[in-house]
Amino acid sequence: MFSRDHVVEPFDLVIFGGTGDLARHKILPALCRRFAAGQFPEGARIIGAARTDLSPEAYRNFAREALRESAGDDVCDAAALRAFFSALDYVPLDARGERGWRELAARLDDDRRVRACFFSVGPSLFGPLAERIHRYGLATDRTRIVVEKPFGHDLKSARALNATLAAHFEERQIFRIDHYLGKETVQNLMAVRFGNMLFEPLWNSQYVDHVQITVAETVGVQGRGEYYDKAGAMRDMVQNHIMQLLCLIAMEPPARFEADAVRDEKLKVIRALDPVPPHHIVRGQYLAREGAEGQSHPDYRTAVGNPDSRTESYIALKTHISNWRWAGTPFYLRTGKRLVARSSVINVMFKKAPHSIFGVDLGEHANVLSIRLQPNEGITLLVTIKEPGPGGMRLIDVPLDMSFAEALGPQQARHPDAYERLVVDVLRGNQTLFMRGDEVEAAWAWTDPIIAGWEARGDVPKPYESGSTGPGDAEELMRRDNRKWRGIHP
Ligand code: BG6
């Protein structure tokens, strides 16, 4: 249970697109869990709004089903479930028409309450929704709108979306979600960096040889072929999630853990990113996999229904951050679908000791700090020691290993879903873990020329085996620099 300080004040939360996938898989289960945790007050109201004609009772059934699917009802005891369902309401509504808006306005009858509007809909509806929220008098000083990725397809469309939202709301009212920022272990990156003295003095190009950021997935396009084939790994993962990881690893210490202090520092990193030349980029597409039922799957092109697709399901690239701290330290980023394991890891690869006193070459011995974001969250520091036994000074690297689950105990190490944290932050008005408009635009400004480059050249992604670590060219990208990717382990 939460102390009074942690309970949020009474609110109205409207989920536009309330019958969609995001509401079903993420938002409703997250809300229910926060009810179960005792963080929501009596009188909280959650209103689903969508085109489908449903009664409030039918919507509660929809939510019940959604919770069952996400195992949300496991964590919610009967009393919490009752509280959650009694808070749930539904209004059929047209985002582009007038149907339902008066009914919604009648429900939202207390202007003093926090009002959170989740735009769980395609970006083409952001404008119509924002305009109607305004026109029907639903926009108060305490109204907040929450939007999901993809926030634009390129710089131009992101600018247009920002302008559309800015026509009706102030930046302090706009919450752009990147769900990676809601992950406990991603927030932990800041705790590790700025809560310890140990790492920070070494955290620069003088001591860090290079940084590897890997977000590997075993899943394919998961029925989202139409969206994915227009996006590809660069837009789907690098422009947002990996960019956020890069920022948290590379940014200067903000003076305070506050929204603008943190976001100002992240923005400086993005703006300092170098353009990426073609020979520093490897793109791939996964091949089919034969196997027992349930283990085989078609190749990427078949999965997205586009036999000529040139969209990448894998990307690896090398970039630099041109600032005082990082000049000369490359950052290697890679992500892909249908890889050997699901694993998100940041490896900070330190330089070798400057001189070997042992009369043996230090070879590849150097410290590595591995920060495992998911699964098996934890931190490993590779330390070079003497191999035990006679026969001279032989060196080996051994891990100083900490698994959060072991160190904290399974209960403490339970990670609430990212959406649980993000929903509560919206209700509290805390924007620290949300992207600011200029940040999103800066990320697109870096991404656009990279994509334009391969489109202009007509590059075709390299095929790679499903269940592998990606195309061989990605290994080559490292080999050219006398470096190696660290393995992808679950
Ligand atoms: C989403 C992408 O934003 O993140 C998906 O659109 C990807 O393609 C997903 O699979 C990965 O998120 P997570 O939380 O499973 O690492």
Short mmCIF file of C-alpha atoms and ligand atoms in Angstrom, two decimals:
data_model
loop_
_atom_site.label_atom_id
_atom_site.label_comp_id
_atom_site.label_asym_id
_atom_site.label_seq_id
_atom_site.Cartn_x
_atom_site.Cartn_y
_atom_site.Cartn_z
CA MET A 1 0.00 0.00 0.00
CA PHE A 2 1.07 3.56 -0.59
CA SER A 3 1.41 6.33 1.91
CA ARG A 4 -0.89 9.32 1.45
CA ASP A 5 1.90 11.18 -0.32
CA HIS A 6 2.00 8.58 -3.04
CA VAL A 7 -1.71 8.36 -3.72
CA VAL A 8 -2.62 10.47 -6.72
CA GLU A 9 -5.47 12.95 -6.45
CA PRO A 10 -8.87 12.20 -8.00
CA PHE A 11 -8.71 12.29 -11.78
CA ASP A 12 -10.62 11.66 -14.98
CA LEU A 13 -8.72 9.65 -17.56
CA VAL A 14 -10.14 9.28 -21.05
CA ILE A 15 -8.73 6.62 -23.37
CA PHE A 16 -9.47 7.70 -26.93
CA GLY A 17 -9.12 4.50 -28.94
CA GLY A 18 -10.33 2.70 -25.82
CA THR A 19 -11.08 -0.54 -27.66
CA GLY A 20 -7.74 -0.69 -29.50
CA ASP A 21 -4.69 -2.92 -28.97
CA LEU A 22 -2.76 -0.47 -26.85
CA ALA A 23 -5.67 0.06 -24.46
CA ARG A 24 -6.20 -3.66 -24.25
CA HIS A 25 -2.59 -4.82 -23.84
CA LYS A 26 -1.05 -1.95 -21.94
CA ILE A 27 -3.20 0.88 -20.63
CA LEU A 28 -6.08 -1.01 -19.00
CA PRO A 29 -3.84 -3.63 -17.31
CA ALA A 30 -1.51 -0.87 -16.06
CA LEU A 31 -4.42 1.09 -14.60
CA CYS A 32 -5.81 -1.98 -12.91
CA ARG A 33 -2.46 -2.77 -11.33
CA ARG A 34 -2.18 0.73 -9.91
CA PHE A 35 -5.66 0.33 -8.42
CA ALA A 36 -4.47 -2.93 -6.89
CA ALA A 37 -1.40 -1.20 -5.50
CA GLY A 38 -3.68 1.26 -3.73
CA GLN A 39 -2.31 4.24 -5.60
CA PHE A 40 -5.57 5.50 -7.04
CA PRO A 41 -8.08 7.39 -4.92
CA GLU A 42 -11.78 6.82 -4.60
CA GLY A 43 -13.62 8.76 -7.21
CA ALA A 44 -11.04 8.16 -9.96
CA ARG A 45 -12.79 7.77 -13.30
CA ILE A 46 -11.59 6.00 -16.44
CA ILE A 47 -13.61 6.52 -19.58
CA GLY A 48 -13.05 4.50 -22.72
CA ALA A 49 -14.04 6.36 -25.87
CA ALA A 50 -14.09 4.82 -29.33
CA ARG A 51 -16.23 4.46 -32.44
CA THR A 52 -17.65 1.07 -31.48
CA ASP A 53 -21.14 1.18 -29.96
CA LEU A 54 -20.74 -0.37 -26.54
CA SER A 55 -22.55 0.05 -23.27
CA PRO A 56 -20.43 0.80 -20.20
CA GLU A 57 -21.19 -2.76 -19.06
CA ALA A 58 -19.92 -4.21 -22.36
CA TYR A 59 -16.77 -2.12 -22.01
CA ARG A 60 -16.20 -3.51 -18.54
CA ASN A 61 -16.41 -6.98 -20.08
CA PHE A 62 -13.89 -5.93 -22.71
CA ALA A 63 -11.58 -4.75 -19.93
CA ARG A 64 -12.14 -7.98 -17.98
CA GLU A 65 -11.03 -9.95 -21.04
CA ALA A 66 -8.01 -7.65 -21.53
CA LEU A 67 -6.90 -8.23 -17.95
CA ARG A 68 -7.27 -11.95 -18.28
CA GLU A 69 -5.09 -11.94 -21.42
CA SER A 70 -2.36 -9.90 -19.78
CA ALA A 71 -2.60 -11.88 -16.53
CA GLY A 72 -3.55 -8.57 -14.92
CA ASP A 73 -6.26 -10.22 -12.84
CA ASP A 74 -3.55 -12.23 -11.06
CA VAL A 75 -2.19 -9.20 -9.33
CA CYS A 76 -5.55 -7.57 -8.67
CA ASP A 77 -7.46 -8.97 -5.71
CA ALA A 78 -11.24 -9.00 -5.81
CA ALA A 79 -11.59 -5.66 -4.01
CA ALA A 80 -9.15 -3.94 -6.39
CA LEU A 81 -10.95 -5.40 -9.38
CA ARG A 82 -14.27 -4.13 -8.05
CA ALA A 83 -12.80 -0.66 -7.53
CA PHE A 84 -11.33 -0.70 -11.01
CA PHE A 85 -14.52 -1.82 -12.73
CA SER A 86 -16.67 0.64 -10.84
CA ALA A 87 -14.35 3.42 -12.07
CA LEU A 88 -14.73 2.30 -15.69
CA ASP A 89 -17.15 3.98 -18.05
CA TYR A 90 -17.54 4.16 -21.81
CA VAL A 91 -18.76 6.70 -24.38
CA PRO A 92 -19.15 5.85 -28.08
CA LEU A 93 -17.61 8.75 -29.92
CA ASP A 94 -16.39 9.88 -33.36
CA ALA A 95 -12.98 11.51 -33.37
CA ARG A 96 -13.74 13.15 -36.72
CA GLY A 97 -17.45 13.78 -36.13
CA GLU A 98 -19.63 15.23 -33.41
CA ARG A 99 -21.18 12.05 -32.08
CA GLY A 100 -20.47 11.39 -28.42
CA TRP A 101 -18.73 14.64 -27.53
CA ARG A 102 -21.61 16.16 -25.59
CA GLU A 103 -22.00 12.92 -23.64
CA LEU A 104 -18.30 12.93 -22.86
CA ALA A 105 -18.47 16.58 -21.78
CA ALA A 106 -21.39 15.71 -19.47
CA ARG A 107 -19.26 13.01 -17.81
CA LEU A 108 -16.32 15.38 -17.34
CA ASP A 109 -18.21 17.77 -15.14
CA ASP A 110 -15.52 18.77 -12.66
CA ASP A 111 -12.96 21.16 -14.12
CA ARG A 112 -10.86 21.13 -10.97
CA ARG A 113 -9.82 17.53 -11.47
CA VAL A 114 -6.77 16.35 -13.37
CA ARG A 115 -7.96 15.29 -16.80
CA ALA A 116 -5.71 12.91 -18.74
CA CYS A 117 -6.55 12.23 -22.38
CA PHE A 118 -4.73 9.26 -23.87
CA PHE A 119 -4.59 9.53 -27.66
CA SER A 120 -4.36 5.81 -28.23
CA VAL A 121 -5.11 6.32 -31.93
CA GLY A 122 -3.23 6.88 -35.19
CA PRO A 123 -1.51 10.26 -35.57
CA SER A 124 -4.02 11.39 -38.21
CA LEU A 125 -6.56 11.67 -35.38
CA PHE A 126 -4.41 13.80 -33.07
CA GLY A 127 -5.55 17.02 -34.75
CA PRO A 128 -9.30 16.25 -34.80
CA LEU A 129 -9.20 15.08 -31.18
CA ALA A 130 -7.21 18.07 -29.91
CA GLU A 131 -9.53 20.46 -31.73
CA ARG A 132 -12.71 18.85 -30.35
CA ILE A 133 -11.38 18.63 -26.81
CA HIS A 134 -10.97 22.35 -27.07
CA ARG A 135 -14.22 23.15 -28.83
CA TYR A 136 -16.31 21.11 -26.37
CA GLY A 137 -14.74 22.94 -23.45
CA LEU A 138 -12.85 19.92 -22.16
CA ALA A 139 -9.44 21.60 -22.14
CA THR A 140 -8.70 23.01 -18.73
CA ASP A 141 -5.45 24.10 -17.21
CA ARG A 142 -5.22 20.61 -15.71
CA THR A 143 -5.86 18.73 -18.97
CA ARG A 144 -2.95 16.61 -20.19
CA ILE A 145 -2.74 14.76 -23.42
CA VAL A 146 -0.70 11.64 -23.91
CA VAL A 147 0.54 10.50 -27.30
CA GLU A 148 2.33 7.35 -28.39
CA LYS A 149 4.96 6.59 -30.94
CA PRO A 150 5.29 6.69 -33.86
CA PHE A 151 5.57 10.44 -33.34
CA GLY A 152 5.99 11.25 -37.00
CA HIS A 153 7.61 9.38 -39.82
CA ASP A 154 10.30 11.97 -40.41
CA LEU A 155 11.22 15.48 -39.31
CA LYS A 156 8.58 17.14 -41.43
CA SER A 157 5.68 15.05 -40.13
CA ALA A 158 6.94 15.28 -36.53
CA ARG A 159 7.05 19.07 -36.85
CA ALA A 160 3.53 19.06 -38.24
CA LEU A 161 2.30 16.92 -35.32
CA ASN A 162 4.02 19.17 -32.81
CA ALA A 163 2.39 22.19 -34.43
CA THR A 164 -1.03 20.51 -34.40
CA LEU A 165 -0.78 19.78 -30.69
CA ALA A 166 0.75 23.16 -29.89
CA ALA A 167 -2.25 24.89 -31.50
CA HIS A 168 -4.38 23.66 -28.58
CA PHE A 169 -2.07 22.75 -25.72
CA GLU A 170 1.03 24.04 -24.02
CA GLU A 171 4.16 21.88 -24.03
CA ARG A 172 3.73 21.26 -20.27
CA GLN A 173 0.42 19.55 -21.10
CA ILE A 174 1.81 17.23 -23.79
CA PHE A 175 3.19 13.84 -22.73
CA ARG A 176 4.96 11.95 -25.55
CA ILE A 177 5.52 8.36 -24.56
CA ASP A 178 8.65 6.36 -25.25
CA HIS A 179 7.87 3.28 -23.22
CA TYR A 180 11.59 2.50 -22.79
CA LEU A 181 11.82 5.45 -20.42
CA GLY A 182 9.16 3.83 -18.24
CA LYS A 183 11.23 0.68 -17.78
CA GLU A 184 12.71 0.42 -14.30
CA THR A 185 16.08 -0.67 -15.60
CA VAL A 186 16.29 2.22 -18.02
CA GLN A 187 15.68 4.65 -15.17
CA ASN A 188 18.28 2.71 -13.28
CA LEU A 189 20.85 3.82 -15.84
CA MET A 190 20.58 7.27 -14.32
CA ALA A 191 20.88 5.89 -10.79
CA VAL A 192 24.00 3.92 -11.72
CA ARG A 193 25.62 6.87 -13.43
CA PHE A 194 24.66 9.70 -11.14
CA GLY A 195 24.28 7.92 -7.81
CA ASN A 196 27.81 6.48 -7.79
CA MET A 197 31.19 8.16 -7.78
CA LEU A 198 32.91 5.06 -9.12
CA PHE A 199 32.02 5.33 -12.79
CA GLU A 200 31.66 9.01 -13.55
CA PRO A 201 35.38 9.96 -13.51
CA LEU A 202 36.01 7.23 -16.10
CA TRP A 203 32.97 8.04 -18.19
CA ASN A 204 34.64 9.77 -21.13
CA SER A 205 36.75 9.20 -24.20
CA GLN A 206 39.95 9.10 -22.21
CA TYR A 207 38.95 5.82 -20.57
CA VAL A 208 36.10 4.44 -22.67
CA ASP A 209 37.21 2.78 -25.89
CA HIS A 210 33.71 2.44 -27.27
CA VAL A 211 30.11 1.73 -26.30
CA GLN A 212 27.85 -1.00 -27.69
CA ILE A 213 24.09 -0.75 -27.38
CA THR A 214 22.18 -3.87 -28.42
CA VAL A 215 18.42 -4.35 -28.42
CA ALA A 216 17.86 -7.84 -29.80
CA GLU A 217 14.44 -9.41 -30.19
CA THR A 218 13.36 -12.94 -31.04
CA VAL A 219 9.90 -11.87 -32.22
CA GLY A 220 9.09 -10.98 -35.82
CA VAL A 221 6.76 -8.22 -36.98
CA GLN A 222 3.90 -9.65 -34.89
CA GLY A 223 1.04 -8.98 -37.24
CA ARG A 224 2.06 -5.32 -37.64
CA GLY A 225 3.52 -5.86 -41.11
CA GLU A 226 1.79 -2.91 -42.70
CA TYR A 227 3.12 -0.41 -40.18
CA TYR A 228 6.52 -2.06 -39.85
CA ASP A 229 7.29 -2.23 -43.54
CA LYS A 230 6.87 1.54 -43.76
CA ALA A 231 9.01 2.06 -40.68
CA GLY A 232 11.81 -0.50 -40.44
CA ALA A 233 14.19 -0.93 -37.54
CA MET A 234 15.65 2.56 -37.89
CA ARG A 235 12.34 4.35 -37.38
CA ASP A 236 10.77 1.71 -35.14
CA MET A 237 13.62 1.32 -32.63
CA VAL A 238 16.67 3.51 -33.26
CA GLN A 239 15.06 6.93 -33.65
CA ASN A 240 13.28 6.55 -30.32
CA HIS A 241 14.14 3.73 -27.89
CA ILE A 242 17.83 3.30 -28.72
CA MET A 243 18.25 7.05 -29.00
CA GLN A 244 16.92 7.37 -25.45
CA LEU A 245 19.36 4.74 -24.18
CA LEU A 246 22.19 6.51 -25.94
CA CYS A 247 21.18 9.80 -24.34
CA LEU A 248 21.03 8.37 -20.84
CA ILE A 249 24.45 6.77 -21.25
CA ALA A 250 26.11 9.79 -22.81
CA MET A 251 24.48 12.87 -21.31
CA GLU A 252 26.08 15.27 -18.86
CA PRO A 253 24.79 15.09 -15.28
CA PRO A 254 21.67 17.25 -15.09
CA ALA A 255 21.67 19.59 -12.10
CA ARG A 256 18.39 18.10 -10.87
CA PHE A 257 16.25 15.09 -11.66
CA GLU A 258 13.58 17.30 -13.16
CA ALA A 259 11.88 17.25 -16.50
CA ASP A 260 13.59 20.13 -18.26
CA ALA A 261 16.97 19.66 -16.61
CA VAL A 262 17.07 16.03 -17.85
CA ARG A 263 15.60 16.76 -21.25
CA ASP A 264 17.96 19.68 -21.91
CA GLU A 265 20.92 17.34 -21.40
CA LYS A 266 19.46 14.62 -23.62
CA LEU A 267 18.80 17.15 -26.35
CA LYS A 268 22.45 18.26 -26.31
CA VAL A 269 23.54 14.66 -26.95
CA ILE A 270 21.19 14.22 -29.89
CA ARG A 271 22.30 17.51 -31.41
CA ALA A 272 25.95 16.47 -31.06
CA LEU A 273 25.49 13.20 -33.00
CA ASP A 274 27.54 12.97 -36.17
CA PRO A 275 25.96 12.09 -39.49
CA VAL A 276 26.45 8.42 -40.33
CA PRO A 277 28.20 7.60 -43.63
CA PRO A 278 26.94 4.59 -45.65
CA HIS A 279 29.90 2.36 -44.78
CA HIS A 280 29.03 2.66 -41.09
CA ILE A 281 25.58 1.16 -41.59
CA VAL A 282 24.52 -2.47 -42.02
CA ARG A 283 20.90 -3.34 -42.72
CA GLY A 284 19.37 -6.79 -42.83
CA GLN A 285 16.18 -8.74 -43.39
CA TYR A 286 15.49 -12.06 -41.70
CA LEU A 287 15.05 -15.30 -43.60
CA ALA A 288 12.41 -17.97 -43.07
CA ARG A 289 12.87 -20.60 -40.45
CA GLU A 290 11.94 -24.23 -40.94
CA GLY A 291 11.13 -26.24 -37.88
CA ALA A 292 8.53 -27.98 -35.80
CA GLU A 293 5.13 -26.41 -35.64
CA GLY A 294 5.17 -23.20 -33.72
CA GLN A 295 8.88 -22.77 -34.38
CA SER A 296 8.87 -22.13 -38.07
CA HIS A 297 8.02 -18.79 -39.57
CA PRO A 298 8.13 -17.11 -42.95
CA ASP A 299 10.80 -14.69 -44.06
CA TYR A 300 10.46 -10.96 -43.49
CA ARG A 301 9.09 -10.17 -46.94
CA THR A 302 6.38 -12.80 -46.67
CA ALA A 303 5.54 -11.69 -43.12
CA VAL A 304 4.89 -8.13 -44.26
CA GLY A 305 3.26 -9.21 -47.54
CA ASN A 306 5.68 -7.24 -49.71
CA PRO A 307 7.87 -9.48 -51.94
CA ASP A 308 10.06 -6.52 -53.01
CA SER A 309 10.44 -4.92 -49.61
CA ARG A 310 13.68 -3.07 -48.96
CA THR A 311 12.83 -2.32 -45.36
CA GLU A 312 15.29 -3.45 -42.69
CA SER A 313 14.34 -5.73 -39.81
CA TYR A 314 17.91 -5.35 -38.55
CA ILE A 315 20.27 -2.42 -38.35
CA ALA A 316 23.75 -1.91 -36.96
CA LEU A 317 25.52 1.41 -37.16
CA LYS A 318 28.46 3.32 -35.81
CA THR A 319 28.14 6.93 -34.75
CA HIS A 320 30.08 9.54 -32.80
CA ILE A 321 29.04 12.20 -30.36
CA SER A 322 31.03 15.29 -31.19
CA ASN A 323 31.44 16.92 -27.83
CA TRP A 324 34.18 17.41 -25.28
CA ARG A 325 33.40 14.24 -23.33
CA TRP A 326 32.99 11.78 -26.18
CA ALA A 327 35.05 12.95 -29.16
CA GLY A 328 36.91 9.86 -30.41
CA THR A 329 34.72 7.23 -28.71
CA PRO A 330 32.49 5.43 -31.20
CA PHE A 331 29.01 4.29 -30.25
CA TYR A 332 27.87 1.12 -32.00
CA LEU A 333 24.12 0.58 -32.05
CA ARG A 334 22.29 -2.52 -33.24
CA THR A 335 18.78 -3.89 -33.11
CA GLY A 336 16.90 -6.56 -34.97
CA LYS A 337 14.01 -8.96 -35.01
CA ARG A 338 14.22 -12.78 -35.09
CA LEU A 339 17.66 -12.78 -33.51
CA VAL A 340 19.17 -15.48 -31.35
CA ALA A 341 17.87 -14.14 -28.03
CA ARG A 342 15.82 -11.37 -26.50
CA SER A 343 18.39 -9.18 -24.91
CA SER A 344 18.84 -5.45 -24.34
CA VAL A 345 22.33 -4.66 -23.11
CA ILE A 346 24.64 -1.69 -22.97
CA ASN A 347 28.33 -2.57 -22.94
CA VAL A 348 30.72 0.17 -21.93
CA MET A 349 34.08 -1.09 -23.17
CA PHE A 350 36.99 0.48 -21.34
CA LYS A 351 40.46 0.98 -22.81
CA LYS A 352 43.32 -1.38 -22.12
CA ALA A 353 45.82 -0.46 -19.41
CA PRO A 354 48.38 1.81 -21.09
CA HIS A 355 51.35 -0.45 -20.45
CA SER A 356 51.77 -4.10 -19.55
CA ILE A 357 54.18 -4.64 -16.67
CA PHE A 358 53.87 -8.41 -16.96
CA GLY A 359 55.98 -8.95 -20.02
CA VAL A 360 52.89 -10.35 -21.75
CA ASP A 361 50.71 -8.56 -24.21
CA LEU A 362 47.48 -7.36 -22.61
CA GLY A 363 45.76 -8.57 -25.74
CA GLU A 364 42.05 -8.12 -25.40
CA HIS A 365 42.07 -7.74 -21.65
CA ALA A 366 40.13 -4.65 -20.73
CA ASN A 367 37.30 -3.84 -18.37
CA VAL A 368 33.76 -4.06 -19.61
CA LEU A 369 30.73 -2.71 -17.78
CA SER A 370 27.63 -4.55 -19.02
CA ILE A 371 24.29 -3.13 -18.07
CA ARG A 372 21.55 -5.68 -18.80
CA LEU A 373 18.21 -3.95 -19.28
CA GLN A 374 16.12 -7.02 -20.08
CA PRO A 375 15.74 -9.85 -19.36
CA ASN A 376 17.79 -10.96 -16.32
CA GLU A 377 18.40 -7.34 -15.35
CA GLY A 378 21.67 -6.59 -13.70
CA ILE A 379 25.18 -5.29 -14.00
CA THR A 380 28.43 -7.13 -14.71
CA LEU A 381 31.90 -5.67 -14.50
CA LEU A 382 34.61 -7.69 -16.18
CA VAL A 383 37.82 -7.49 -14.21
CA THR A 384 41.20 -8.80 -15.33
CA ILE A 385 42.94 -11.07 -12.80
CA LYS A 386 45.73 -13.58 -12.68
CA GLU A 387 44.82 -17.05 -13.80
CA PRO A 388 45.42 -19.16 -10.69
CA GLY A 389 48.25 -21.67 -10.58
CA PRO A 390 51.89 -21.81 -11.56
CA GLY A 391 53.25 -21.03 -14.98
CA GLY A 392 53.79 -17.31 -14.87
CA MET A 393 51.51 -14.36 -15.07
CA ARG A 394 48.64 -15.34 -17.28
CA LEU A 395 45.64 -13.04 -17.31
CA ILE A 396 41.95 -13.86 -17.47
CA ASP A 397 38.81 -11.75 -17.26
CA VAL A 398 36.24 -12.68 -14.65
CA PRO A 399 32.84 -11.16 -13.98
CA LEU A 400 31.86 -9.21 -10.92
CA ASP A 401 28.26 -10.03 -11.43
CA MET A 402 25.12 -8.62 -9.92
CA SER A 403 21.67 -9.79 -10.82
CA PHE A 404 19.06 -7.36 -9.50
CA ALA A 405 16.72 -10.26 -8.77
CA GLU A 406 19.33 -11.91 -6.54
CA ALA A 407 20.54 -8.71 -4.93
CA LEU A 408 17.10 -7.29 -4.19
CA GLY A 409 15.00 -10.43 -3.83
CA PRO A 410 12.29 -11.39 -6.32
CA GLN A 411 9.63 -9.19 -4.69
CA GLN A 412 11.64 -5.97 -4.84
CA ALA A 413 13.02 -6.82 -8.23
CA ARG A 414 9.53 -7.14 -9.74
CA HIS A 415 9.45 -4.54 -12.43
CA PRO A 416 6.13 -2.86 -12.91
CA ASP A 417 5.27 -2.56 -16.57
CA ALA A 418 6.54 0.69 -18.08
CA TYR A 419 2.98 1.92 -18.52
CA GLU A 420 2.24 1.71 -14.81
CA ARG A 421 4.97 4.21 -14.09
CA LEU A 422 4.12 6.41 -17.05
CA VAL A 423 0.38 6.60 -16.31
CA VAL A 424 1.06 7.72 -12.75
CA ASP A 425 3.57 10.32 -13.95
CA VAL A 426 0.95 11.75 -16.32
CA LEU A 427 -1.53 12.02 -13.47
CA ARG A 428 1.09 13.74 -11.32
CA GLY A 429 2.16 16.05 -14.14
CA ASN A 430 5.76 14.83 -14.10
CA GLN A 431 7.26 15.01 -17.60
CA THR A 432 10.78 13.76 -16.79
CA LEU A 433 10.24 10.42 -18.51
CA PHE A 434 8.46 11.85 -21.54
CA MET A 435 9.98 13.27 -24.68
CA ARG A 436 9.86 16.97 -25.32
CA GLY A 437 8.91 18.20 -28.79
CA ASP A 438 12.37 19.53 -29.61
CA GLU A 439 13.95 16.23 -28.57
CA VAL A 440 11.78 14.25 -30.99
CA GLU A 441 12.53 16.71 -33.78
CA ALA A 442 16.27 16.56 -33.13
CA ALA A 443 16.14 12.75 -33.25
CA TRP A 444 14.41 12.89 -36.64
CA ALA A 445 16.86 15.51 -37.89
CA TRP A 446 19.66 12.97 -37.29
CA THR A 447 17.67 10.00 -38.64
CA ASP A 448 16.27 11.53 -41.84
CA PRO A 449 19.52 11.91 -43.84
CA ILE A 450 20.58 8.37 -42.94
CA ILE A 451 17.35 6.94 -44.34
CA ALA A 452 17.36 9.32 -47.31
CA GLY A 453 20.89 8.10 -48.08
CA TRP A 454 20.02 4.43 -48.41
CA GLU A 455 16.79 5.22 -50.23
CA ALA A 456 18.68 7.33 -52.79
CA ARG A 457 21.27 4.60 -53.28
CA GLY A 458 18.59 1.92 -53.56
CA ASP A 459 20.35 -0.22 -50.94
CA VAL A 460 18.90 -3.66 -50.39
CA PRO A 461 19.16 -5.10 -46.85
CA LYS A 462 21.32 -8.20 -46.42
CA PRO A 463 19.48 -11.44 -45.64
CA TYR A 464 20.27 -13.04 -42.29
CA GLU A 465 19.38 -16.34 -40.68
CA SER A 466 16.62 -16.26 -38.12
CA GLY A 467 18.01 -17.16 -34.74
CA SER A 468 21.41 -15.66 -35.60
CA THR A 469 23.10 -12.47 -34.41
CA GLY A 470 22.30 -10.69 -37.68
CA PRO A 471 24.09 -10.29 -41.01
CA GLY A 472 27.81 -11.08 -41.20
CA ASP A 473 28.50 -7.52 -42.38
CA ALA A 474 27.72 -6.30 -38.87
CA GLU A 475 30.68 -8.34 -37.59
CA GLU A 476 32.75 -6.82 -40.36
CA LEU A 477 31.75 -3.31 -39.25
CA MET A 478 33.50 -4.06 -35.95
CA ARG A 479 36.38 -6.08 -37.38
CA ARG A 480 37.44 -3.11 -39.51
CA ASP A 481 37.94 -1.19 -36.26
CA ASN A 482 39.69 -4.14 -34.58
CA ARG A 483 36.72 -4.61 -32.31
CA LYS A 484 34.07 -7.26 -31.70
CA TRP A 485 30.46 -7.27 -30.69
CA ARG A 486 29.86 -8.92 -27.39
CA GLY A 487 27.61 -11.98 -27.65
CA ILE A 488 23.83 -11.78 -27.53
CA HIS A 489 22.72 -13.87 -24.54
CA PRO A 490 19.32 -14.17 -22.98
C1 BG6 B 1 8.00 -1.10 -29.88
C2 BG6 B 1 8.31 -1.48 -31.30
O1 BG6 B 1 8.03 0.28 -29.71
O2 BG6 B 1 8.95 -1.71 -29.02
C3 BG6 B 1 8.31 -2.99 -31.47
O3 BG6 B 1 7.36 -0.88 -32.17
C4 BG6 B 1 9.24 -3.62 -30.47
O4 BG6 B 1 8.65 -3.34 -32.79
C5 BG6 B 1 8.96 -3.13 -29.07
O5 BG6 B 1 9.06 -5.03 -30.54
C6 BG6 B 1 9.99 -3.61 -28.09
O6 BG6 B 1 9.61 -3.29 -26.79
P1 BG6 B 1 10.02 -4.19 -25.55
O7 BG6 B 1 9.42 -3.48 -24.38
O8 BG6 B 1 9.45 -5.56 -25.81
O9 BG6 B 1 11.51 -4.21 -25.53
#
